[in-house]
mmCIF file of C-alpha atoms and ligand atoms in Angstrom:
data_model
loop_
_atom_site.group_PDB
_atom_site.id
_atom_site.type_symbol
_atom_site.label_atom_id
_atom_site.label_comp_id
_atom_site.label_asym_id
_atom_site.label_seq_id
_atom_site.Cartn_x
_atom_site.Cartn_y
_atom_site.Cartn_z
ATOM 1 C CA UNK A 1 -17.862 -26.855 -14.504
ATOM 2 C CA UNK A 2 -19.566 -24.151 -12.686
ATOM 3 C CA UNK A 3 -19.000 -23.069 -9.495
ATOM 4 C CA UNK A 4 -21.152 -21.631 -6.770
ATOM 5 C CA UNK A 5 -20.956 -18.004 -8.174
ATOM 6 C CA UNK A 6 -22.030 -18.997 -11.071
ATOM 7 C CA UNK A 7 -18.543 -18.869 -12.516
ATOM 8 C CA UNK A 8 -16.861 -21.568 -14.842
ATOM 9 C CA UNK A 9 -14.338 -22.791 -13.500
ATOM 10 C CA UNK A 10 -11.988 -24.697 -15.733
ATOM 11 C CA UNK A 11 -9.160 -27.341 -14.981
ATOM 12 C CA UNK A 12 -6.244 -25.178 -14.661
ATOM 13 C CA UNK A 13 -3.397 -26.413 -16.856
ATOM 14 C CA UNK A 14 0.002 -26.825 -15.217
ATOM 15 C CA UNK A 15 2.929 -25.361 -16.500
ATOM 16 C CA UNK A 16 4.754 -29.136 -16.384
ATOM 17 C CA UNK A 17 1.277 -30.589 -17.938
ATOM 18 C CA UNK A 18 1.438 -27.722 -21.048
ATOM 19 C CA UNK A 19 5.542 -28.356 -21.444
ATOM 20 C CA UNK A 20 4.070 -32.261 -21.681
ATOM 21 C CA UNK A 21 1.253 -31.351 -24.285
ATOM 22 C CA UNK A 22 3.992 -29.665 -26.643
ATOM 23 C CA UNK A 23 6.474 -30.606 -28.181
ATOM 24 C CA UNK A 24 8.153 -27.189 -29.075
ATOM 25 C CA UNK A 25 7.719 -23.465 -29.727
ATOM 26 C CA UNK A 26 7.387 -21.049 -26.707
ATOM 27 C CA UNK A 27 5.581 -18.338 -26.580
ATOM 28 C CA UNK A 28 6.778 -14.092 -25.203
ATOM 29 C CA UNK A 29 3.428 -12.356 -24.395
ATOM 30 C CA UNK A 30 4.771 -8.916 -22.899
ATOM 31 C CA UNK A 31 7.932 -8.957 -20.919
ATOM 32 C CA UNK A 32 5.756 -9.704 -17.375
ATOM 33 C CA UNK A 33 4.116 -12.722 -19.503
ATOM 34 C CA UNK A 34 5.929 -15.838 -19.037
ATOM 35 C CA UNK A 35 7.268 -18.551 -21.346
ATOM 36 C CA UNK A 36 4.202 -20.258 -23.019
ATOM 37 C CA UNK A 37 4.597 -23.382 -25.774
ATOM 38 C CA UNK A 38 2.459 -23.850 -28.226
ATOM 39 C CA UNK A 39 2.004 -26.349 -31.223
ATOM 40 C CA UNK A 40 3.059 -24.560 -34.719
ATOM 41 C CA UNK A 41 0.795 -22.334 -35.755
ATOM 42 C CA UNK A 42 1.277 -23.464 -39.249
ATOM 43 C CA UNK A 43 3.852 -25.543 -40.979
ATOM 44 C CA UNK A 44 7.062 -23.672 -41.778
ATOM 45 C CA UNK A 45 7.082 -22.008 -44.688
ATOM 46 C CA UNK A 46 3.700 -21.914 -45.586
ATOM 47 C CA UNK A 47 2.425 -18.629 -46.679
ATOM 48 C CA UNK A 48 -1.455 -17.648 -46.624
ATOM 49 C CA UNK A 49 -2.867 -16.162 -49.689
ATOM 50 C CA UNK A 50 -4.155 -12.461 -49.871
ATOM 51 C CA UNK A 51 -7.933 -12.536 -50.004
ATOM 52 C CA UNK A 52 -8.096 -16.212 -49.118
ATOM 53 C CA UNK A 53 -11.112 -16.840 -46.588
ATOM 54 C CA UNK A 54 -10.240 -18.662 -43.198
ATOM 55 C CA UNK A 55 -11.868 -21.774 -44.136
ATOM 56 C CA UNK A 56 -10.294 -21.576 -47.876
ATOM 57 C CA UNK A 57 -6.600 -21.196 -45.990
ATOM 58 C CA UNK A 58 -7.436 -24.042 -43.243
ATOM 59 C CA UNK A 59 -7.566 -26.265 -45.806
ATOM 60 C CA UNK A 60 -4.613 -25.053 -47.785
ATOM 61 C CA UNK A 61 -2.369 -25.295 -45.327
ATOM 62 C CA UNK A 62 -0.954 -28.267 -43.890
ATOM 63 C CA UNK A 63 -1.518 -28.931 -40.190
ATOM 64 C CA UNK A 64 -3.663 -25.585 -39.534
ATOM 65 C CA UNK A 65 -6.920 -26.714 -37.376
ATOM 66 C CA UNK A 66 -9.958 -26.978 -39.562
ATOM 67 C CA UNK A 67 -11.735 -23.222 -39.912
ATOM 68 C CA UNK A 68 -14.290 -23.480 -43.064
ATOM 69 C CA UNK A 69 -17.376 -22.267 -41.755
ATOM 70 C CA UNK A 70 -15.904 -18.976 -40.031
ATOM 71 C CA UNK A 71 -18.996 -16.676 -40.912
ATOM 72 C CA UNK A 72 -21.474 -19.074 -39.495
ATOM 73 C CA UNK A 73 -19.583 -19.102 -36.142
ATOM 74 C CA UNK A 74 -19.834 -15.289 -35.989
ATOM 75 C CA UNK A 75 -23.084 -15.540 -36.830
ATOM 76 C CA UNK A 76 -23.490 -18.715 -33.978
ATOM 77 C CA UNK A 77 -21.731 -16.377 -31.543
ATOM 78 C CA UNK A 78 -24.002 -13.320 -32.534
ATOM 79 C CA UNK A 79 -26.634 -15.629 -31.532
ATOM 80 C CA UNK A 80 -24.955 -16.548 -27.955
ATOM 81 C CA UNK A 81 -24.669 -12.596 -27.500
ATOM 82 C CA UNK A 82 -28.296 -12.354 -27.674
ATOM 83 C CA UNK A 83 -29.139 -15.313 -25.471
ATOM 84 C CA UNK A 84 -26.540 -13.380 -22.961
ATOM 85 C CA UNK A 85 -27.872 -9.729 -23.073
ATOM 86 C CA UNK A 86 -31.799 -11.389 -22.268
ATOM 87 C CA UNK A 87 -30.545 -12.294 -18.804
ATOM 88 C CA UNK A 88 -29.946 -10.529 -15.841
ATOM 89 C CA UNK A 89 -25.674 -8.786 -15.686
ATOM 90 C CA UNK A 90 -25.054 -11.595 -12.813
ATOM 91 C CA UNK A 91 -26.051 -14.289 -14.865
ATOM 92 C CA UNK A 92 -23.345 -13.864 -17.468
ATOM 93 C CA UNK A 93 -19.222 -13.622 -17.413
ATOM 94 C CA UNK A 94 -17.729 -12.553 -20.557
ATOM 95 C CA UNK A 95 -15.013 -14.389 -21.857
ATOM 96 C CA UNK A 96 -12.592 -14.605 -24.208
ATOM 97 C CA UNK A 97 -10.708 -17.523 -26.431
ATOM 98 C CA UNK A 98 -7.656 -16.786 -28.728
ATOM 99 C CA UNK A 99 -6.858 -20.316 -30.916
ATOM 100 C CA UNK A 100 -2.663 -19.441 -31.211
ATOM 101 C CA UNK A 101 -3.005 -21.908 -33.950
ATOM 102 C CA UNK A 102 -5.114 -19.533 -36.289
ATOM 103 C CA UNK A 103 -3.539 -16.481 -35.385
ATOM 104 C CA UNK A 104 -1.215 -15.849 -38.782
ATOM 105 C CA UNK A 105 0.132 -12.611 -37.019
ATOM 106 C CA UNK A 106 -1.995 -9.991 -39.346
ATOM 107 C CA UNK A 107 -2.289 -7.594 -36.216
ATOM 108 C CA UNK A 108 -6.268 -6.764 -38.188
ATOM 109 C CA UNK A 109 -7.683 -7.013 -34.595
ATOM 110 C CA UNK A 110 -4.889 -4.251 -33.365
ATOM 111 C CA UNK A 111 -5.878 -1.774 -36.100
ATOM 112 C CA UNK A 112 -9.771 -2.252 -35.837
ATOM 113 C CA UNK A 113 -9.592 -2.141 -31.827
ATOM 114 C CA UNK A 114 -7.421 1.084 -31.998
ATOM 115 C CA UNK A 115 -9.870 2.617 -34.600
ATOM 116 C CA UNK A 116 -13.211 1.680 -32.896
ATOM 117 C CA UNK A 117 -11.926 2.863 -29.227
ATOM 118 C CA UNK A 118 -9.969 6.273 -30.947
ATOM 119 C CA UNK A 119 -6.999 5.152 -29.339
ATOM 120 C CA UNK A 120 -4.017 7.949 -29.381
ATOM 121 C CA UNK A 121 -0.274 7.322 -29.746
ATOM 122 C CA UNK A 122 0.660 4.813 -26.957
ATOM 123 C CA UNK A 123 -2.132 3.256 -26.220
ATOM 124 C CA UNK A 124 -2.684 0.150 -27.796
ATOM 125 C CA UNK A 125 -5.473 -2.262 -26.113
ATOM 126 C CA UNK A 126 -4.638 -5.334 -27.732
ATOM 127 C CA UNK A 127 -0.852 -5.700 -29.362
ATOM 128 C CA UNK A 128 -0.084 -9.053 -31.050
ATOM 129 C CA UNK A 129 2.955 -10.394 -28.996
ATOM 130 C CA UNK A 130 5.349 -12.641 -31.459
ATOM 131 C CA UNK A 131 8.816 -14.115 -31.689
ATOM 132 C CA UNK A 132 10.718 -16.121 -33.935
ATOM 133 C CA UNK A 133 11.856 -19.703 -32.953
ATOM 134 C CA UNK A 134 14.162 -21.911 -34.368
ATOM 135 C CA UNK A 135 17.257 -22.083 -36.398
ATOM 136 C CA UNK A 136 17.745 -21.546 -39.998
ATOM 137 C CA UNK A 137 16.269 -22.856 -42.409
ATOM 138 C CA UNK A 138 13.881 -24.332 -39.512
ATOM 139 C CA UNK A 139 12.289 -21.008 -38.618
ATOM 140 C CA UNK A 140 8.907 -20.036 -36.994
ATOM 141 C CA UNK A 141 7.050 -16.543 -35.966
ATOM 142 C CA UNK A 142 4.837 -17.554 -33.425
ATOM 143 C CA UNK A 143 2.019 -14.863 -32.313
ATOM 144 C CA UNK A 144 -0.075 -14.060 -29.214
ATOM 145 C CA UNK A 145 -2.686 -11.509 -29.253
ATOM 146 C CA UNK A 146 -3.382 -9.763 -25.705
ATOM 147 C CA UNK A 147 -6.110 -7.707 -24.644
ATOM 148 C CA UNK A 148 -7.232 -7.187 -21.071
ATOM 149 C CA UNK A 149 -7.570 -10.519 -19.525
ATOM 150 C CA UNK A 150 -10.465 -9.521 -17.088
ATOM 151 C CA UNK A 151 -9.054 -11.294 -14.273
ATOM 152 C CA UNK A 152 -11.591 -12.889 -11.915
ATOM 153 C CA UNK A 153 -8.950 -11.828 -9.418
ATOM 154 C CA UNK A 154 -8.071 -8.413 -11.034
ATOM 155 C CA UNK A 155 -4.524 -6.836 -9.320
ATOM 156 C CA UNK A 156 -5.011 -3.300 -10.361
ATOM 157 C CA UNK A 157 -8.573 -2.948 -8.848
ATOM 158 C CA UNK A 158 -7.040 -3.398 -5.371
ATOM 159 C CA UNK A 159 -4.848 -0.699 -5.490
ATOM 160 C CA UNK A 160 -6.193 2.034 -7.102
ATOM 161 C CA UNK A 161 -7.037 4.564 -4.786
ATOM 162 C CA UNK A 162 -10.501 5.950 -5.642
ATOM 163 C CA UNK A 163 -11.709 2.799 -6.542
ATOM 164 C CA UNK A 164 -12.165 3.772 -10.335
ATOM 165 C CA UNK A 165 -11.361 0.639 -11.578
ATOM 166 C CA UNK A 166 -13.676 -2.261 -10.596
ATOM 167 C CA UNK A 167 -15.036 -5.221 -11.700
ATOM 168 C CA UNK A 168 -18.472 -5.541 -12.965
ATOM 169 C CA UNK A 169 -20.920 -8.274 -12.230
ATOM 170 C CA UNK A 170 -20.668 -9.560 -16.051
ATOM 171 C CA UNK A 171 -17.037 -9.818 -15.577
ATOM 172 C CA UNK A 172 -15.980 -6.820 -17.381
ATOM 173 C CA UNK A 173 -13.206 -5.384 -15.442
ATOM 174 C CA UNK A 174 -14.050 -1.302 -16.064
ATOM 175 C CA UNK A 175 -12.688 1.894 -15.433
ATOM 176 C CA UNK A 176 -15.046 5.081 -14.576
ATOM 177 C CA UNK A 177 -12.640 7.884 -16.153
ATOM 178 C CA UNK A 178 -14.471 10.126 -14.510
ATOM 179 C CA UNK A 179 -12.690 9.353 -10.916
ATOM 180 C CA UNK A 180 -9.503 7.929 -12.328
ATOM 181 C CA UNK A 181 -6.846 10.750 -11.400
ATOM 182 C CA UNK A 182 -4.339 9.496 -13.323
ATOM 183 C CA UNK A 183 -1.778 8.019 -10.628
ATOM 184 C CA UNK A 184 -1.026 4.768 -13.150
ATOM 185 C CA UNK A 185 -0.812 2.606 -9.834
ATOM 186 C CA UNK A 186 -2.859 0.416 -11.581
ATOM 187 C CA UNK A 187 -0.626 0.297 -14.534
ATOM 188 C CA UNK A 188 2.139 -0.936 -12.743
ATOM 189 C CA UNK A 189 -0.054 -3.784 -10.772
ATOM 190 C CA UNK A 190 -1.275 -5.332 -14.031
ATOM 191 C CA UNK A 191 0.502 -8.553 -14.614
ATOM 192 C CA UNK A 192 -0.274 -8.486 -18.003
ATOM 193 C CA UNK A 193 1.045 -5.197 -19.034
ATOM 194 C CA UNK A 194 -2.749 -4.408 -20.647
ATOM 195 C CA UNK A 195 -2.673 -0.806 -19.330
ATOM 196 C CA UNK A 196 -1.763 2.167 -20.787
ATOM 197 C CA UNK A 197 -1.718 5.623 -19.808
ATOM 198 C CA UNK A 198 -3.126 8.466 -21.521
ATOM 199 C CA UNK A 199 -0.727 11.200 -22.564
ATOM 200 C CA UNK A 200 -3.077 12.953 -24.416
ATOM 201 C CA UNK A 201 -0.846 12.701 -27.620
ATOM 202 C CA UNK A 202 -2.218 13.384 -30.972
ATOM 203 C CA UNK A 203 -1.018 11.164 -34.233
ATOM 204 C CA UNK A 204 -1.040 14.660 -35.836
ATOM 205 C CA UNK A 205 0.284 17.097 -33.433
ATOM 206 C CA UNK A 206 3.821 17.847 -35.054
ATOM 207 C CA UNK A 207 1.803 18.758 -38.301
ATOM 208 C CA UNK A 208 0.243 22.032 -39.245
ATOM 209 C CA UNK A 209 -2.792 20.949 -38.957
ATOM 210 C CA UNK A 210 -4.658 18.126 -36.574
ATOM 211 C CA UNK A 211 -6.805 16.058 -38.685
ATOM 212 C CA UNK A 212 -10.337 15.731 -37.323
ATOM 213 C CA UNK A 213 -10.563 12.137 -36.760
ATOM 214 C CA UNK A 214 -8.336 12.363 -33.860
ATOM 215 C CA UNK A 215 -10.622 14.696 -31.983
ATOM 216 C CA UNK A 216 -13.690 12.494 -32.766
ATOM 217 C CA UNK A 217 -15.397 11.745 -29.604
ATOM 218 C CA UNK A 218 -14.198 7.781 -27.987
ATOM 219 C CA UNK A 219 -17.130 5.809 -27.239
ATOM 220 C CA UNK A 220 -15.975 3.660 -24.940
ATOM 221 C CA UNK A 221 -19.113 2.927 -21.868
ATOM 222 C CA UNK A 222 -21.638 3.577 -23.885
ATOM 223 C CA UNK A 223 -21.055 7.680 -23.493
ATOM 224 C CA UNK A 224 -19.092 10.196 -25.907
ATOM 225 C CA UNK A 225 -15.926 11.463 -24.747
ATOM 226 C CA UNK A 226 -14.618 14.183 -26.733
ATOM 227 C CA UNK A 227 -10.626 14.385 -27.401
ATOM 228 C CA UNK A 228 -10.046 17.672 -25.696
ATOM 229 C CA UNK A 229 -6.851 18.671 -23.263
ATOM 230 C CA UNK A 230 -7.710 18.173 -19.874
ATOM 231 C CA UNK A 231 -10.941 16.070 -19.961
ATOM 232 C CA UNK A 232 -11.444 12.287 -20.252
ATOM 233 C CA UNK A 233 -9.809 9.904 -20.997
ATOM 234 C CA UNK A 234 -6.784 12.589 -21.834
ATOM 235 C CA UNK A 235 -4.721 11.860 -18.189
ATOM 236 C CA UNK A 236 -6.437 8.516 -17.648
ATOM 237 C CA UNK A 237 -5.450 5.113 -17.484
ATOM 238 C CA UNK A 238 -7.243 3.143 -20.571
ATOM 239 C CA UNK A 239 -7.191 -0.886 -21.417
ATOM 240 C CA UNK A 240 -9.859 -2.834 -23.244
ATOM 241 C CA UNK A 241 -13.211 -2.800 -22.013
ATOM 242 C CA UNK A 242 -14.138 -6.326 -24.451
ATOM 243 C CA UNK A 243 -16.029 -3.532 -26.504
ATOM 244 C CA UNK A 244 -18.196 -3.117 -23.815
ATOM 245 C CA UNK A 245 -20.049 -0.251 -25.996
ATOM 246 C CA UNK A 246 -20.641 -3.112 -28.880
ATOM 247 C CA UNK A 247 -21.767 -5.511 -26.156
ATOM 248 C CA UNK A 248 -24.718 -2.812 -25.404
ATOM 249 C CA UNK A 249 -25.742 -2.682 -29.011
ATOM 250 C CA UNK A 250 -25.905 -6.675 -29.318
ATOM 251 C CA UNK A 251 -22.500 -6.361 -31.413
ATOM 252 C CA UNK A 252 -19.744 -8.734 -30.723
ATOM 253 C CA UNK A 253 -16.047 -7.004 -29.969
ATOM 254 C CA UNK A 254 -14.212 -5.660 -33.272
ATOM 255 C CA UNK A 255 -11.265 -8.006 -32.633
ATOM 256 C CA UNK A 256 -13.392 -10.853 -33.410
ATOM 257 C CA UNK A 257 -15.562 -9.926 -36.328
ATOM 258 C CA UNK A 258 -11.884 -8.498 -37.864
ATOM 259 C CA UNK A 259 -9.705 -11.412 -37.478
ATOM 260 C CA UNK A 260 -8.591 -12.747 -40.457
ATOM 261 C CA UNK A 261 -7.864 -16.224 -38.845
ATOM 262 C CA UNK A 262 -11.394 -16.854 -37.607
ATOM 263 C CA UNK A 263 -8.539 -17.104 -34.122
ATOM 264 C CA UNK A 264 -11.211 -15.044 -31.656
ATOM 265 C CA UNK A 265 -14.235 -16.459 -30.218
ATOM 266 C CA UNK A 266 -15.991 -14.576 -27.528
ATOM 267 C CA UNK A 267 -19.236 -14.952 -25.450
ATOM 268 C CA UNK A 268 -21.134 -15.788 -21.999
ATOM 269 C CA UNK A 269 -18.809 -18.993 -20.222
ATOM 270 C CA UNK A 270 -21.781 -19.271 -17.833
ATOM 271 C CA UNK A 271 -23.398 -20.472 -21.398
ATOM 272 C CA UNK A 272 -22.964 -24.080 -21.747
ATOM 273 C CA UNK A 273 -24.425 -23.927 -25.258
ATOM 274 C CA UNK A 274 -22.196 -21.126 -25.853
ATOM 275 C CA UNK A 275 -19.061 -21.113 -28.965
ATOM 276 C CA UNK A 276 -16.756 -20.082 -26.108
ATOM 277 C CA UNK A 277 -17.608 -23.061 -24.017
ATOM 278 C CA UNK A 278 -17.447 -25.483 -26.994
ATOM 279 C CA UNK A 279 -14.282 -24.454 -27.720
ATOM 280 C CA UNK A 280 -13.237 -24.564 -24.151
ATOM 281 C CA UNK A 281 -14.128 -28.305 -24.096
ATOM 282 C CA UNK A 282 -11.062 -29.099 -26.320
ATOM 283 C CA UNK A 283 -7.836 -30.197 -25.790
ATOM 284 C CA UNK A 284 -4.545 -27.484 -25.187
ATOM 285 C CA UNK A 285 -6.262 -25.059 -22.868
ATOM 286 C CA UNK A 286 -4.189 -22.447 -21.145
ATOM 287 C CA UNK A 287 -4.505 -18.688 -19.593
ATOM 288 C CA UNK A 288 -1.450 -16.479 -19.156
ATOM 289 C CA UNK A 289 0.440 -16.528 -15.348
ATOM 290 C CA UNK A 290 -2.133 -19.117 -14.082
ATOM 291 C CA UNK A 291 0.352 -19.317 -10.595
ATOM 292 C CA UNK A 292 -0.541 -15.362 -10.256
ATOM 293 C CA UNK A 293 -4.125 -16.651 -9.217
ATOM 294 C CA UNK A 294 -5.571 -13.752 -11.131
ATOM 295 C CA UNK A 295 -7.587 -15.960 -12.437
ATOM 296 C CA UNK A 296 -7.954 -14.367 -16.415
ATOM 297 C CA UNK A 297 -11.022 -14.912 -18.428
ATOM 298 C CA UNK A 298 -9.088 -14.678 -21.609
ATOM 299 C CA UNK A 299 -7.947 -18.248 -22.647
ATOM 300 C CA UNK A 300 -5.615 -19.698 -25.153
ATOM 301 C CA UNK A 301 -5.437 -22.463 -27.487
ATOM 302 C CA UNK A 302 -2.223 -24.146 -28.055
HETATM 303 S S1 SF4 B 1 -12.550 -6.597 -27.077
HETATM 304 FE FE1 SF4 B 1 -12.634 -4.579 -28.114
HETATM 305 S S2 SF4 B 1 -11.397 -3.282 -26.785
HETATM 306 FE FE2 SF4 B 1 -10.834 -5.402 -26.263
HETATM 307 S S3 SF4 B 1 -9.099 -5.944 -27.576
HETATM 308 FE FE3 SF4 B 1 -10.947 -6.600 -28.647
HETATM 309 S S4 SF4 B 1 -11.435 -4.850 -29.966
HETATM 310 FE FE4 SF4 B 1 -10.033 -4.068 -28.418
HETATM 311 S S1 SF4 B 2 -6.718 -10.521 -36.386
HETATM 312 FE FE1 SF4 B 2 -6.718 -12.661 -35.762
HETATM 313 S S2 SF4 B 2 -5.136 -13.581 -37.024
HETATM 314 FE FE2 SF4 B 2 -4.779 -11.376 -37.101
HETATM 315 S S3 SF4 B 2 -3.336 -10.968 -35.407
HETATM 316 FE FE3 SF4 B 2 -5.385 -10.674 -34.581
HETATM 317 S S4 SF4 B 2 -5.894 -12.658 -33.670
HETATM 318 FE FE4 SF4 B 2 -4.190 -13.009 -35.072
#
């Protein structure tokens, strides 16, 4: 549905109607993130195979949702992008949807958003959350992938105090480095733990000699910012900006083109021909804290 602003809005899922829905398996996203079930996201004991495609492993293992055309739905979503970036910013809200049930737990989307952002020690823009359930031999690792949820109804906007972090009219939720002064208020507010603070650490520092990728400029806004003490975003608080910098370039986010599970779909919800709506019309829908009000435009599939 879409609602006056031009925002989908999406029958919330109740915590009683998700416990309903599933019949076991919950869920720790970080410690603020509450208790979350899930179907399994594969069969126990089921192992994927090492250069296996996604649609080669959906069908090779039992009860894993069916994934065999993968690289067409990047391509299908490269082709929503485009359809997005024609309109005008207020026309479009970027969204997010994680399928749990393909996410085998590789953590690819971790290392490929740290590399394309130059993220330091410390910062980490989108961890994969997991926890083992069960009892021997009836064990399962259950995994939840968390970037910025680019709340509708973002908490650390309100309280940062020279407005540096704000929400943009495609959704994004942003942060200029150039006023942030570092104060991490906004850290703290973030339900969803999806800040981090910029020590200005260096991978390298404790050896005798810094290697030069960790001084390579971050290109995070569409701008160059060099990896030098005392400039930006060295002091600053950082989170994921849904590769806003791709975005710009008609490139969808590197956590989706690098998951191995074909688990990330991303793209315009104000799209009704969109991937992200499609799967958004399925059964199992959820976002993280819902009773916060926050209103996240990151959803899950359970
Ligand atoms: S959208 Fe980009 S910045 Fe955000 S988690 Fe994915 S790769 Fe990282
Ligand atoms: S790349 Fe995909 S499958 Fe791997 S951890 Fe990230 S979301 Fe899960």
């Amino acid at each position: 549905m879409v609602g006056k602003e031009g925002r989908v809005t999406l029958e919330p899922v109740t915590r009683r109607e998700f416990l309903a829905q599933t019949a076991a398996g919950v869920v720790l996203g970080v410690a603020a993130v509450g208790a979350l079930n899930s179907k399994p996201a594969a069969a126990a004991g089921t192992t994927a195979v090492p250069g296996d495609g996604p649609g080669n492993r959906a069908t090779a293992i039992k009860g894993w949702p069916a994934n065999n055309d993968w690289e067409n739905k990047i391509r299908r979503q490269e082709e929503d992008l485009k359809r997005a970036l024609a309109k005008p910013i207020e026309q479009r809200q970027w969204g997010m949807v994680i399928d749990l049930r393909r996410c085998v737990g590789c953590k690819a989307c971790t290392v490929a958003c740290k590399a394309e952002n130059h993220l330091p020690p410390g910062v980490v823009y989108r961890p994969v959350m997991e926890e083992e359930r069960g009892v021997y031999p009836q064990v399962q690792r259950q995994f939840l992938p968390r970037p910025c949820m680019h709340c509708a109804k973002p908490a650390c906007t309100a309280v940062c105090p020279v407005k540096a972090t704000y929400k943009r009219a495609d959704g994004i939720v942003a942060i200029d480095y150039n006023r942030c002064i570092g104060c991490r208020y906004c850290i703290a507010a973030c339900p969803y733990g999806a800040r981090s603070f910029d020590a200005g650490r260096f991978y390298t520092q404790e050896t005798p000699r810094l290697e030069p990728y960790e001084t390579e400029p971050a290109p995070e806004y569409g701008r160059q910012w060099p990896r030098q003490k005392g400039r930006s975003p060295i002091g600053n608080a950082r989170k994921c900006t849904f590769c806003l910098h791709r975005l710009r370039a008609g490139q969808l986010p590197v956590c989706v083109t690098t998951c191995l599970g074909g688990a990330t779909c991303f793209g315009d919800l104000n799209d009704p021909q969109s991937l992200v709506r499609e799967w958004l019309a399925g059964e199992g829908r959820m976002r993280l804290k819902e009773e916060l009000g926050t209103e996240p435009q990151v959803y899950y599939l359970t």
